[in-house]
Amino acid sequence: MNLPFDYERLTLGEFGGTTPIPSDFDSARVVILPIPLDRTTSYVPGTRTGPHEILIASSHMELWDEETGTDVHGIGICTLPEMEFPFATLEEVMQEIRRVATELVTREKFPVILGGEHSITAPVVAALAARHRGLSVLQIDAHADLRDSYMGTPHNHACAMRRSLEYGHVTQVGIRSMSAEEADAAPGLNTTIFYDAMMRQDPQWIDRVVDSLTDPVYITIDVDGLDPAIMPSTGTPEPGGLSWYEMLALLRAAISRRTVVACDVVELSPIPGLVAPNFLCAKLIYKVLTYRFGTLSP
Amino acid sequence: MNLPFDYERLTLGEFGGTTPIPSDFDSARVVILPIPLDRTTSYVPGTRTGPHEILIASSHMELWDEETGTDVHGIGICTLPEMEFPFATLEEVMQEIRRVATELVTREKFPVILGGEHSITAPVVAALAARHRGLSVLQIDAHADLRDSYMGTPHNHACAMRRSLEYGHVTQVGIRSMSAEEADAAPGLNTTIFYDAMMRQDPQWIDRVVDSLTDPVYITIDVDGLDPAIMPSTGTPEPGGLSWYEMLALLRAAISRRTVVACDVVELSPIPGLVAPNFLCAKLIYKVLTYRFGTLSP
Amino acid sequence: MNLPFDYERLTLGEFGGTTPIPSDFDSARVVILPIPLDRTTSYVPGTRTGPHEILIASSHMELWDEETGTDVHGIGICTLPEMEFPFATLEEVMQEIRRVATELVTREKFPVILGGEHSITAPVVAALAARHRGLSVLQIDAHADLRDSYMGTPHNHACAMRRSLEYGHVTQVGIRSMSAEEADAAPGLNTTIFYDAMMRQDPQWIDRVVDSLTDPVYITIDVDGLDPAIMPSTGTPEPGGLSWYEMLALLRAAISRRTVVACDVVELSPIPGLVAPNFLCAKLIYKVLTYRFGTLSP
Amino acid sequence: MNLPFDYERLTLGEFGGTTPIPSDFDSARVVILPIPLDRTTSYVPGTRTGPHEILIASSHMELWDEETGTDVHGIGICTLPEMEFPFATLEEVMQEIRRVATELVTREKFPVILGGEHSITAPVVAALAARHRGLSVLQIDAHADLRDSYMGTPHNHACAMRRSLEYGHVTQVGIRSMSAEEADAAPGLNTTIFYDAMMRQDPQWIDRVVDSLTDPVYITIDVDGLDPAIMPSTGTPEPGGLSWYEMLALLRAAISRRTVVACDVVELSPIPGLVAPNFLCAKLIYKVLTYRFGTLSP
Amino acid sequence: MNLPFDYERLTLGEFGGTTPIPSDFDSARVVILPIPLDRTTSYVPGTRTGPHEILIASSHMELWDEETGTDVHGIGICTLPEMEFPFATLEEVMQEIRRVATELVTREKFPVILGGEHSITAPVVAALAARHRGLSVLQIDAHADLRDSYMGTPHNHACAMRRSLEYGHVTQVGIRSMSAEEADAAPGLNTTIFYDAMMRQDPQWIDRVVDSLTDPVYITIDVDGLDPAIMPSTGTPEPGGLSWYEMLALLRAAISRRTVVACDVVELSPIPGLVAPNFLCAKLIYKVLTYRFGTLSP
Amino acid sequence: MNLPFDYERLTLGEFGGTTPIPSDFDSARVVILPIPLDRTTSYVPGTRTGPHEILIASSHMELWDEETGTDVHGIGICTLPEMEFPFATLEEVMQEIRRVATELVTREKFPVILGGEHSITAPVVAALAARHRGLSVLQIDAHADLRDSYMGTPHNHACAMRRSLEYGHVTQVGIRSMSAEEADAAPGLNTTIFYDAMMRQDPQWIDRVVDSLTDPVYITIDVDGLDPAIMPSTGTPEPGGLSWYEMLALLRAAISRRTVVACDVVELSPIPGLVAPNFLCAKLIYKVLTYRFGTLSP
């Protein structure tokens, strides 16, 4: 906002806060798109405020990354307003998300989608796949999300990856909950599954995950893929899951060996009074950006 | 459950708890039907656990009513399991609710519906109106809910009463929030509105409310009609609203002067750790039953 | 933000949300200035997130006011970013608030300040008093805030009104907590005190409050002036206090009989998970604007 | 604690905090005795931390009372450590409470008991009745607590007043929940019941309450006698109940027309993050002391 | 419940929810018995709602176990109503629990007890030991619970294992808190203690634990044996403790090498708003059943 | 307090509770000093209640340490009242803390400081350094806290260690967040930094940390140095960090190889309803005392 006078200020809703100055859309390399869709989540309500709380938390992060010795924010990070959906059907919601994601992709932006429930992933993958031949998807998640339909709709979050693999191969990491139907269907689908229990017994699991990915790669992080110890704020918090440093190691490996073209972080259901999980999501996104663009920063 | 042995027990999910013994369906005069629908609520998530928390609270009420000197539970109160909705569209959900409500009505039960969001009211009113010619609706609510369509659907909770008045006259009590579009439409609709601010200046408002009701009457209580002081646990808690004793006086007058044939209590969004609003809902329902059937009790 | 494409959106941090379209600074008659200062609050921490939560809540209000039959938002309401304070001392903070408030006043805006703790009132009153000769202050508050110094500083929130009355007469309403020192000092100060207990026994108290005000008037609302039943979210929630309708009646009377030139709402300490008090603050501000400017709206 | 050096300090657990200086036992006229007994409470757990939270809150009160123009703390208020119960049975607990209460009574102290559950009242009343012939009890409560036995013990909180009336007449105020058994038994017991619903229709109820009391008087305040709007922090929060100013008016009348010799405040179950009800209890106690001893203060 | 009509439904209080159909008592191999006893817990109140929250959570689990490739629910799981205790003394409570447990044992059921506090374990062990000669107990716990008497009773939860070892050898795992008295007594008792700190330095601890167990085995899981990172919802959350996968490995080893005949999960004190620990308990129980009966499932 | 009668009691605010008997100041070897300073903390409010909650939690610990087989409380632990600050400036606060710390040091006490925010460390270090030539500081922390000035003051918690290293070398452990300015400045400062990410790859990091320390040593533990899984209750909870057993191993090594002369635990911001982090702090302090003085205990 242009003011005829000035003062030290903080604008709500900018990833990374307002210091020094957030990028405008045209000059930004990275665009944060919040999509607080919350229609089908089952146990604990509340992904609707997820993007909002991630943005609030992000303004309290340091922008310097001590691991890589870089400050990636200089590449330009622009945060868009939250999408709203005055549409009747999930089908139309999915089309609108795909349209907006396509707008970003055609302008050469690196989209970071903030969910909202996992069903938003499929239309974003569709937009990316239309642009990038051979796109594969790296999914970190407790749940396979491979149901063909659930609660009467193919767009339920429990179907998120069944929909996504219409556009490319999916590698699923941290899986520790699925239905008998999904277990039956999985061998016939274009997916590679890394079960959480088995990852614990395979020191090479990260390499094997990256080996399974074609290039380029879309990363979708359902926060319930993480250990509930550090991520209780999600609808169905399954015990087990990735630690913070396992997650970072996986992201570092995937980004260094493949071209990552976009990512999303979904299914954060903030718990009132508990900010640590929200802060973790903000920092996780900044780590992705640092690994992806850190060497480009001035 | 039949056990080959016995012990003192509490079964979750029976209105009024398990003492002395809950009624079976056939012998019950009153049937509690929980419908935890939660799709379109806008500000605060959480009507999904509303029916559940009301039932938990109800097991801690005294069954004796000191105001009337009666214990109404002897007429038979049967609590049904929660409805679930494996359907694709709100349209189908509404049809299913109407079907189940019709089953109750045709068996001469007095249905008490526990929401869930306000959109469940219209199909229940439809079922009642099909049975009871001349049915009118008494709505206690902060919001007029008269939008013709909202967020792309005619079944949004913001349209609950616009849908309901397709089946009969509606008297709206406690209204203190509406859109310009609703204000424009209201004069042409089959409703009588008692604005909360004006009720404060009219000592006769209760009589005038009942005068406006044809016979018989369906009562729908959106809990946000109450003062947020006693009902903070709702999606859009508008300041102002009815006190506990105003609510009782209104219910007592309506039930004594009209034949009330069913009711619902909707839009409770329980706040973790705060049981008072849940308990209030349980007692409110028991007061309705006491006023309605207290003289019939053994 | 200008985008080369469009979508339905919600921007965090606009009072009243994004529908239809928030005003820009130049065309706005009303300017919302969030000042989340939180240095000296004593019992419960947390006024820092007060402005933020009021803005979030405000996007869920209806913009139509059913009491007056107006929609005041058309006069132009512009929300500024939150002030931040990279200064060493409270003295400097106070100077900066006064400077920014003066910028607003000289541009003929109607400032609505969102606190933050009560100490922000004095510098805003200073800015107003420099512009409006004869300015008086209407304070709604549980505490007299008349200490000359507290915790070692004259800028503590417990001194807010002692500082403010350096610029004009103060009428204090809802007072129900003060120290012996304040009680001793009060008779010698330029204040009129309406004790909460005595207001309960005087049906004319509102008229008498307005009679005591010179013209024009600055209104400062410490939310703890309200009954903790509807306002538990504050640092020292004193039992007793104004109801919602008493507050509205007072504001309506003051605005109709005096020229109100600015106002603030301070000391909201949001409780995680409890939105009703935040929503009340949003609606309270909209009521002030409606009473003040409702007849001007298109 | 005697230190060889000094500093500004706050000691946890002193009623009214540490300013100026809490009384020692011998010079104190009033003795605060915390009894955090919590064995039989049924719906919401948590009276165990009630006394503790009241003491914390009390250190944030002003010690000046603006209603009476007095500062009563000068009469001497001494806070004892919390009682603990390394005993096997409730019977023994009751005996120990009676013994300690007797110690206070024989030393001419004015005991203020902080519960804990309501079952602690009976042994304190026993101690007082042994000293003061003709003692009656003024009980403010939502529940009659007249069961002869509950959950297998005569010392359950649901039997608190049935036990107490073994020692004198009881006047019960604010009653709005009782069992059929209690309703049957009440006419044969030495009690006078003021039902909450009927109090609403009788402008003289306070006078009639005081008329029913013999002299001297013990006051027991179950916090659930208050409206859950201002007192949600209790095990079974019954809608209805006394407002803050009704409570004060009743206490003022009782204390001015009878000799009050002790009191208790019981059944506070603090809700984490919600301090208003705790603060109300602290202030309620200070009001009792002000009305009782205010004219004696220096 | 038999209804003359049908609909999709969810019944509160069935372990694993209502899909496909819960077993009746006679055909069930496993019987879930909730015992929400909550009398002596010391720091944080609230084990009373533990069983209830575990059952709610269990209806959101997948019934397929991806680790073993089985769906064990087909063996028949029947959930009994909660036990209530209208008895005067803990002694009588213990006798009643033993009686009900004996009813289950004599009918060849596999009992899964949901606590409630740890004191419920001893009478269940007594019932099992009467049936199974040579029974030993595997206890996972932060506390030794070896006091002979505490707070005046031998049935306090701090004495749970001292009581249990009257019926057989106890192996204690995860111990990291005990009193000097317990440390003195331990060498003379029929227990084997695996201290948590030492387990961290012994890669063979699981084998050694199982070696110490005679056959058959009763497993008692005090949830505070787990790391507070994943189990903050307990009365005295001691830092350290078992991870999720350590717990699973221990259970897998014990069940594969010994005949486990019953188990309990106790001391869950649900924290309002935090479902992850409740969900963990539900899944933990399902893992025990999967390891125990998975190969038997159809 | 001396009473003319006796009973079993618990006094709030004694570290370790009241069993057997807390030490008086003169005979105590260890002195606990609570300093609930809370002025500059940035994201989540609330260090003000940190010391208080640690003391409450400490009364629920066992005093026996099963790891070392000792009960250290016999050396004498005395808990002082909370410091309060009726001073105008942070500068004066810092001087007062230094003065009080000096009083303890000159009396040969082992001070344990409970924060409050991290800015209290510098004046305590100053007091220690004046007494102990060659003092170095072991800091466990997520943040380097090496800013020279922040928010306009050199006493902000973000500057805590920049101030402290004016008095001696600082070894920083667990660091995973810093600004570009701090990264630039660090090489020129008298610090050794162990970054959290690098510690994960260096099995010898504990030895190397202790090697870097001169003798004697002051230990400052910012609780955010711990993994947010076990320590969510802090202002800026950075993912990663030390586990409980890593923390104990570091403390054990440092205390066995160096002379530790004092310590502090700071930045605990208790979350209402979540006691595990508070309890962890209490036990952490008792572990420090056990490692330091355990062999001296009777």
Coordinates of C-alpha atoms in Angstrom, one line a residue, chain A residues 3-283:
Chain A
L3 CA 1.1 5.9 2.0
P4 CA 1.9 9.6 1.9
F5 CA 3.9 9.0 5.1
D6 CA 5.9 6.1 6.4
Y7 CA 6.4 4.0 9.5
E8 CA 7.9 0.7 10.5
R9 CA 5.3 -1.9 9.7
L10 CA 4.3 -5.5 9.4
T11 CA 1.8 -6.7 6.8
L12 CA -0.1 -9.8 7.6
G13 CA 0.0 -12.6 5.1
E14 CA 3.5 -12.2 3.5
F15 CA 5.6 -15.3 3.6
G16 CA 8.8 -14.3 5.5
G17 CA 7.2 -11.1 6.8
T18 CA 8.0 -7.7 5.6
T19 CA 11.7 -7.4 6.1
P20 CA 13.3 -6.2 4.0
I21 CA 10.6 -6.0 1.3
P22 CA 8.4 -8.7 -0.2
S23 CA 8.6 -9.2 -3.9
D24 CA 5.9 -8.1 -6.4
F25 CA 4.5 -10.7 -8.6
D26 CA 6.4 -9.9 -11.7
S27 CA 9.9 -10.0 -10.2
A28 CA 9.3 -13.0 -7.9
R29 CA 10.7 -16.4 -8.8
V30 CA 8.6 -18.1 -6.1
V31 CA 4.9 -17.6 -5.7
I32 CA 3.1 -18.7 -2.5
L33 CA -0.5 -19.6 -3.2
P34 CA -2.8 -20.3 -0.1
I35 CA -5.7 -22.6 -0.8
P36 CA -7.6 -23.1 2.5
L37 CA -10.0 -25.7 1.1
D38 CA -11.7 -27.6 3.9
R39 CA -14.6 -29.7 2.8
T40 CA -13.9 -33.4 3.3
T41 CA -11.4 -33.7 6.2
S42 CA -12.6 -36.4 8.6
Y43 CA -11.5 -36.6 12.2
V44 CA -10.3 -33.2 13.4
P45 CA -11.7 -30.1 11.8
G46 CA -9.6 -27.2 10.8
T47 CA -7.3 -27.2 7.7
R48 CA -9.1 -24.0 6.8
T49 CA -6.8 -21.9 8.9
G50 CA -3.7 -23.8 7.9
P51 CA -2.3 -21.4 5.3
H52 CA -3.0 -18.4 7.4
E53 CA -1.1 -19.8 10.4
I54 CA 1.9 -20.8 8.2
L55 CA 2.1 -17.2 7.0
I56 CA 1.9 -15.8 10.5
A57 CA 4.6 -18.2 11.6
S58 CA 6.8 -17.4 8.7
S59 CA 7.2 -13.8 9.7
H60 CA 9.1 -15.0 12.8
M61 CA 11.7 -17.1 11.0
E62 CA 15.2 -15.9 10.4
L63 CA 15.8 -15.5 6.7
W64 CA 19.4 -16.7 6.9
D65 CA 20.0 -20.4 6.6
E66 CA 22.9 -21.4 8.7
E67 CA 23.1 -24.9 7.2
T68 CA 23.9 -23.6 3.6
G69 CA 25.1 -20.2 4.5
T70 CA 22.6 -18.5 2.2
D71 CA 19.7 -16.1 2.4
V72 CA 17.4 -17.3 -0.4
H73 CA 14.7 -14.6 0.0
G74 CA 16.5 -12.4 -2.4
I75 CA 15.3 -14.5 -5.4
G76 CA 11.9 -13.0 -4.9
I77 CA 9.0 -14.5 -3.0
C78 CA 5.6 -13.2 -3.6
T79 CA 2.5 -14.3 -1.5
L80 CA -0.9 -14.3 -3.2
P81 CA -4.2 -13.7 -1.4
E82 CA -6.1 -16.8 -0.3
M83 CA -8.3 -18.5 -2.9
E84 CA -12.0 -18.6 -2.2
F85 CA -14.5 -20.8 -3.8
P86 CA -17.9 -19.5 -4.7
F87 CA -18.6 -22.7 -6.6
A88 CA -21.2 -25.4 -6.2
T89 CA -19.2 -28.5 -6.7
L90 CA -15.8 -29.9 -5.8
E91 CA -15.4 -30.6 -9.6
E92 CA -15.5 -26.9 -10.2
V93 CA -13.2 -26.1 -7.3
M94 CA -10.7 -28.5 -8.9
Q95 CA -10.9 -26.8 -12.3
E96 CA -10.4 -23.4 -10.8
I97 CA -7.3 -24.5 -8.8
R98 CA -5.9 -26.0 -12.0
R99 CA -6.6 -22.8 -13.9
V100 CA -4.8 -20.6 -11.3
A101 CA -1.9 -23.1 -11.1
T102 CA -1.6 -23.0 -14.9
E103 CA -1.4 -19.2 -14.8
L104 CA 1.6 -19.5 -12.4
V105 CA 3.2 -22.2 -14.4
T106 CA 3.0 -20.4 -17.7
R107 CA 4.7 -17.4 -16.1
E108 CA 7.7 -19.5 -15.1
K109 CA 7.0 -19.2 -11.4
F110 CA 7.9 -21.8 -8.8
P111 CA 4.6 -22.4 -7.1
V112 CA 4.4 -23.2 -3.4
I113 CA 0.8 -24.3 -2.6
L114 CA -0.4 -24.0 1.0
G115 CA -3.3 -26.3 1.9
G116 CA -6.0 -26.9 2.9
E117 CA -6.8 -30.5 2.4
H118 CA -4.9 -32.9 0.2
S119 CA -7.5 -32.9 -2.6
I120 CA -5.9 -29.6 -3.9
T121 CA -2.8 -31.5 -5.0
A122 CA -4.3 -33.3 -8.1
P123 CA -5.3 -30.2 -10.0
V124 CA -1.9 -28.6 -9.3
V125 CA -0.1 -31.7 -10.5
A126 CA -2.3 -31.6 -13.6
A127 CA -1.2 -28.1 -14.3
L128 CA 2.4 -29.0 -13.9
A129 CA 2.2 -32.1 -15.9
A130 CA 0.8 -30.3 -18.8
R131 CA 3.9 -28.1 -18.8
H132 CA 6.5 -30.7 -17.9
R133 CA 6.6 -33.9 -19.8
G134 CA 7.6 -36.8 -17.6
L135 CA 6.7 -35.2 -14.3
S136 CA 6.8 -37.5 -11.3
V137 CA 5.4 -36.9 -7.9
L138 CA 7.2 -37.3 -4.5
Q139 CA 4.6 -37.7 -1.8
I140 CA 5.4 -37.6 1.9
D141 CA 2.3 -38.8 3.7
A142 CA 1.0 -41.3 6.4
H143 CA -1.8 -42.3 4.2
A144 CA -1.7 -43.8 0.7
D145 CA -4.7 -41.7 -0.4
L146 CA -5.3 -44.2 -3.2
R147 CA -9.0 -44.7 -2.9
D148 CA -10.8 -44.3 -6.2
S149 CA -13.7 -42.6 -4.5
Y150 CA -14.6 -41.8 -0.9
M151 CA -17.6 -40.3 0.8
G152 CA -19.2 -40.2 -2.6
T153 CA -16.7 -38.1 -4.5
P154 CA -13.5 -38.8 -6.5
H155 CA -12.1 -35.4 -5.1
N156 CA -12.1 -36.4 -1.4
H157 CA -8.7 -36.0 0.2
A158 CA -8.5 -39.8 0.6
C159 CA -8.3 -39.9 -3.2
A160 CA -5.7 -37.2 -3.7
M161 CA -3.0 -39.5 -5.0
R162 CA -5.3 -41.7 -7.0
R163 CA -6.3 -38.6 -8.9
S164 CA -2.7 -37.3 -9.1
L165 CA -1.3 -40.5 -10.7
E166 CA -3.4 -39.9 -13.7
Y167 CA -0.7 -37.4 -14.6
G168 CA 2.5 -39.2 -13.7
H169 CA 4.3 -41.7 -11.5
V170 CA 4.0 -41.2 -7.7
T171 CA 6.5 -42.3 -5.1
Q172 CA 4.9 -42.5 -1.7
V173 CA 7.0 -42.1 1.4
G174 CA 6.2 -42.6 5.1
I175 CA 3.0 -44.6 4.4
R176 CA 1.6 -46.3 7.5
S177 CA -2.1 -46.4 7.0
M178 CA -4.2 -47.7 4.2
S179 CA -7.4 -49.6 3.6
A180 CA -7.7 -53.2 2.4
E181 CA -9.1 -51.8 -0.9
E182 CA -6.1 -49.6 -1.4
A183 CA -3.7 -52.5 -0.6
D184 CA -5.5 -54.6 -3.2
A185 CA -5.3 -51.8 -5.8
A186 CA -1.8 -50.6 -5.2
P187 CA 0.1 -53.3 -7.2
G188 CA -1.8 -52.3 -10.3
L189 CA -1.2 -48.6 -10.0
N190 CA 1.7 -46.4 -11.2
T191 CA 3.1 -45.9 -7.7
T192 CA 6.1 -46.9 -5.6
I193 CA 5.4 -47.2 -1.9
F194 CA 7.9 -46.8 0.9
Y195 CA 6.2 -48.0 4.0
D196 CA 7.3 -46.2 7.2
A197 CA 8.0 -49.4 9.1
M198 CA 10.2 -50.7 6.3
M199 CA 12.1 -47.4 5.9
R200 CA 13.2 -47.8 9.5
Q201 CA 15.1 -50.9 8.5
D202 CA 16.6 -49.7 5.2
P203 CA 19.5 -47.2 5.7
Q204 CA 19.4 -46.5 1.9
W205 CA 15.8 -45.6 1.7
I206 CA 16.4 -42.0 0.7
D207 CA 18.6 -43.0 -2.3
R208 CA 16.0 -45.5 -3.3
V209 CA 13.3 -43.0 -3.1
V210 CA 15.1 -40.6 -5.4
D211 CA 16.1 -43.4 -7.8
S212 CA 12.4 -44.1 -8.3
L213 CA 11.6 -40.5 -9.4
T214 CA 11.6 -39.4 -13.1
D215 CA 12.6 -35.8 -13.9
P216 CA 11.2 -33.2 -13.2
V217 CA 9.6 -33.7 -9.8
Y218 CA 6.6 -32.2 -7.9
I219 CA 6.8 -32.6 -4.1
T220 CA 3.6 -32.9 -2.1
I221 CA 4.0 -32.9 1.7
D222 CA 1.0 -34.0 3.7
V223 CA 2.1 -32.9 7.1
D224 CA 0.8 -36.1 8.7
G225 CA 3.8 -37.8 7.0
L226 CA 5.8 -36.4 9.9
D227 CA 6.0 -37.9 13.4
P228 CA 3.0 -36.6 15.5
A229 CA 5.6 -35.7 18.1
I230 CA 6.4 -32.7 16.0
M231 CA 3.2 -32.6 14.0
P232 CA 0.1 -33.2 16.2
S233 CA -1.8 -30.6 14.2
T234 CA -3.4 -32.7 11.6
G235 CA -6.7 -34.5 11.0
T236 CA -5.5 -38.1 11.5
P237 CA -2.2 -38.1 13.3
E238 CA -0.7 -41.6 12.7
P239 CA 2.1 -42.7 15.1
G240 CA 5.4 -43.2 13.5
G241 CA 6.6 -41.1 10.5
L242 CA 9.5 -38.9 9.5
S243 CA 11.6 -36.9 11.9
W244 CA 12.6 -33.3 11.0
Y245 CA 16.1 -34.3 9.9
E246 CA 14.9 -37.3 7.8
M247 CA 12.6 -34.9 6.0
L248 CA 15.4 -32.5 5.4
A249 CA 17.7 -35.2 4.1
L250 CA 15.0 -36.5 1.8
L251 CA 14.3 -33.0 0.4
R252 CA 18.0 -32.2 0.0
A253 CA 18.6 -35.5 -1.9
A254 CA 15.6 -35.1 -4.1
I255 CA 16.4 -31.5 -5.0
S256 CA 20.0 -32.1 -5.7
R257 CA 19.4 -35.1 -8.0
R258 CA 16.2 -34.0 -9.7
T259 CA 14.7 -30.7 -10.9
V260 CA 11.9 -29.9 -8.5
V261 CA 9.4 -27.6 -10.2
A262 CA 6.8 -27.0 -7.5
C263 CA 5.6 -28.2 -4.2
D264 CA 2.7 -28.1 -1.7
V265 CA 2.3 -28.4 2.0
V266 CA -1.2 -29.6 3.0
E267 CA -3.4 -30.9 5.8
L268 CA -2.1 -28.6 8.6
S269 CA -5.0 -28.2 11.1
P270 CA -3.7 -25.7 13.6
I271 CA -4.4 -26.4 17.2
P272 CA -5.2 -23.2 19.1
G273 CA -2.4 -22.2 21.4
L274 CA 0.2 -24.5 19.8
V275 CA 2.4 -22.7 17.4
A276 CA 5.3 -25.2 17.0
P277 CA 3.7 -27.2 14.2
N278 CA 2.8 -24.1 12.3
F279 CA 6.3 -22.7 12.6
L280 CA 7.7 -26.1 11.4
C281 CA 5.7 -25.8 8.2
A282 CA 7.0 -22.3 7.5
K283 CA 10.6 -23.4 8.0

